[in-house]
Coordinates of C-alpha atoms in Angstrom, one line a residue:
M5 CA 28.0 4.7 2.4
H6 CA 26.1 6.5 -0.4
V7 CA 22.8 5.1 0.9
Y8 CA 23.5 6.5 4.4
L9 CA 24.4 9.9 3.0
A10 CA 21.2 10.0 0.9
R11 CA 19.2 9.1 4.0
Y12 CA 21.0 11.8 6.0
R13 CA 20.3 14.4 3.3
L14 CA 16.7 13.3 3.0
H15 CA 16.3 13.5 6.8
N16 CA 17.8 17.0 6.8
S17 CA 15.5 18.1 4.0
F18 CA 12.5 17.2 6.2
I19 CA 14.0 19.0 9.2
K20 CA 14.7 22.2 7.2
S21 CA 11.2 22.2 5.6
P22 CA 9.4 25.6 6.1
S23 CA 6.3 23.9 7.4
L24 CA 8.0 22.9 10.6
P25 CA 8.6 25.5 13.3
I26 CA 12.3 26.4 13.8
T27 CA 12.9 27.2 17.4
K28 CA 16.6 28.1 17.5
Q29 CA 19.3 28.6 14.8
Q30 CA 22.6 27.0 15.5
P31 CA 25.8 28.7 14.7
S32 CA 27.4 27.4 11.4
N33 CA 30.5 25.9 13.1
Q34 CA 28.3 23.9 15.5
K35 CA 26.2 22.7 12.7
H36 CA 29.2 21.6 10.7
M37 CA 30.6 19.7 13.8
R38 CA 27.2 17.9 14.2
E39 CA 27.2 16.9 10.5
E40 CA 30.7 15.4 10.9
E41 CA 29.7 13.6 14.1
H42 CA 26.7 12.1 12.3
Q43 CA 28.8 11.0 9.3
N44 CA 31.3 9.4 11.7
E45 CA 28.5 7.5 13.3
L46 CA 27.4 6.2 9.9
V47 CA 30.8 4.8 9.1
Q48 CA 30.8 1.1 9.8
T49 CA 33.7 -1.0 11.1
P50 CA 34.8 -3.9 9.0
S51 CA 33.2 -6.4 11.4
Q52 CA 29.9 -4.6 11.2
R53 CA 30.1 -4.5 7.4
A54 CA 30.9 -8.3 7.3
E55 CA 28.0 -9.0 9.6
N56 CA 25.6 -7.0 7.4
C57 CA 26.9 -8.7 4.3
F58 CA 26.5 -12.1 5.9
R59 CA 22.9 -11.2 6.8
C60 CA 22.1 -10.2 3.3
N61 CA 23.8 -13.3 1.7
V62 CA 22.6 -16.0 4.0
F63 CA 19.7 -16.9 1.7
A64 CA 21.2 -15.7 -1.5
F65 CA 21.1 -19.3 -2.9
L66 CA 17.3 -19.1 -2.8
T67 CA 17.0 -16.4 -5.5
P68 CA 17.6 -18.8 -8.4
L69 CA 15.4 -21.4 -6.8
L70 CA 12.6 -18.9 -6.4
E71 CA 12.9 -17.9 -10.1
V72 CA 12.6 -21.6 -11.1
I73 CA 9.5 -21.9 -8.9
K74 CA 8.0 -18.8 -10.5
V75 CA 8.6 -20.2 -14.0
V76 CA 7.0 -23.5 -13.1
A77 CA 4.1 -22.2 -11.0
A78 CA 3.0 -19.5 -13.4
P79 CA 1.8 -21.8 -16.2
V80 CA 0.2 -24.2 -13.8
A81 CA -1.7 -21.4 -12.0
S82 CA -2.9 -20.0 -15.3
V83 CA -4.2 -23.3 -16.4
I84 CA -6.0 -23.8 -13.1
F85 CA -7.5 -20.3 -13.3
I86 CA -8.7 -20.9 -16.9
G87 CA -10.3 -24.2 -15.7
F88 CA -12.1 -22.3 -12.9
A89 CA -13.3 -19.7 -15.3
G90 CA -14.7 -22.4 -17.6
I91 CA -16.5 -24.1 -14.7
I92 CA -18.0 -20.8 -13.6
L93 CA -19.1 -20.0 -17.2
A94 CA -20.8 -23.4 -17.5
G95 CA -22.6 -22.9 -14.1
L96 CA -23.8 -19.5 -15.2
A97 CA -25.2 -20.9 -18.4
V98 CA -27.1 -23.6 -16.5
A99 CA -28.4 -21.1 -14.0
L100 CA -29.6 -18.8 -16.8
A101 CA -31.3 -21.8 -18.6
V102 CA -33.1 -22.8 -15.4
S103 CA -34.1 -19.3 -14.3
A104 CA -35.2 -17.9 -17.6
P105 CA -38.5 -19.8 -17.7
L106 CA -39.1 -18.9 -14.1
L107 CA -38.5 -15.2 -14.8
I108 CA -40.9 -15.3 -17.7
I109 CA -43.6 -17.1 -15.7
F110 CA -43.3 -14.8 -12.7
S111 CA -42.7 -11.5 -14.7
P112 CA -46.2 -10.2 -14.1
V113 CA -45.4 -10.3 -10.4
L114 CA -41.7 -9.5 -10.5
V115 CA -41.8 -6.4 -12.7
P116 CA -44.3 -4.4 -10.6
A117 CA -42.6 -5.6 -7.4
A118 CA -39.2 -4.5 -8.6
T119 CA -40.7 -1.1 -9.7
I120 CA -42.3 -0.6 -6.4
A121 CA -39.2 -1.6 -4.5
T122 CA -37.0 0.7 -6.5
T123 CA -39.4 3.6 -6.1
L124 CA -39.7 3.1 -2.3
G125 CA -35.9 2.7 -2.0
T126 CA -35.3 5.9 -3.9
G127 CA -37.9 7.8 -1.9
V128 CA -36.4 6.6 1.4
A129 CA -32.9 7.5 0.3
F130 CA -34.1 11.0 -0.7
A131 CA -35.9 11.4 2.7
V132 CA -32.9 10.3 4.7
T133 CA -30.6 12.7 2.7
S134 CA -33.0 15.6 3.2
V135 CA -33.4 15.0 6.9
A136 CA -29.6 14.8 7.3
L137 CA -29.1 18.0 5.3
I138 CA -31.7 19.8 7.4
I139 CA -30.1 18.6 10.7
W140 CA -26.7 19.7 9.3
L141 CA -28.0 23.2 8.4
T142 CA -29.6 23.7 11.7
K143 CA -26.3 23.0 13.5

């Protein structure tokens, strides 16, 4: 019951917010009657309450089972992830050992090529930005 009243109050706080246009003020007695009607709608019959309780408790037996699964799965997953991290680290070490001599051999070509590519890329980026700004300013 308290949850429904909290939702009702929250709903009313959004309705009464100053950002929303208020078209017509209701007299206070009509407003009080509408609140009572709304509260009466929120009251559940015993059969409705039992049905909702049944819906919530149908799979309640799974909660302890899920906790056991979490306790068992967490260490297994952490060991698997540590193993993957080790494999990736070993692969990176092998790749670095293979590529280091190639980088040293081809550095007279790679360093100027990287410098030229970076310079051209930066120039193109500045050109695109300046053209976009000029178009924006002319609009």
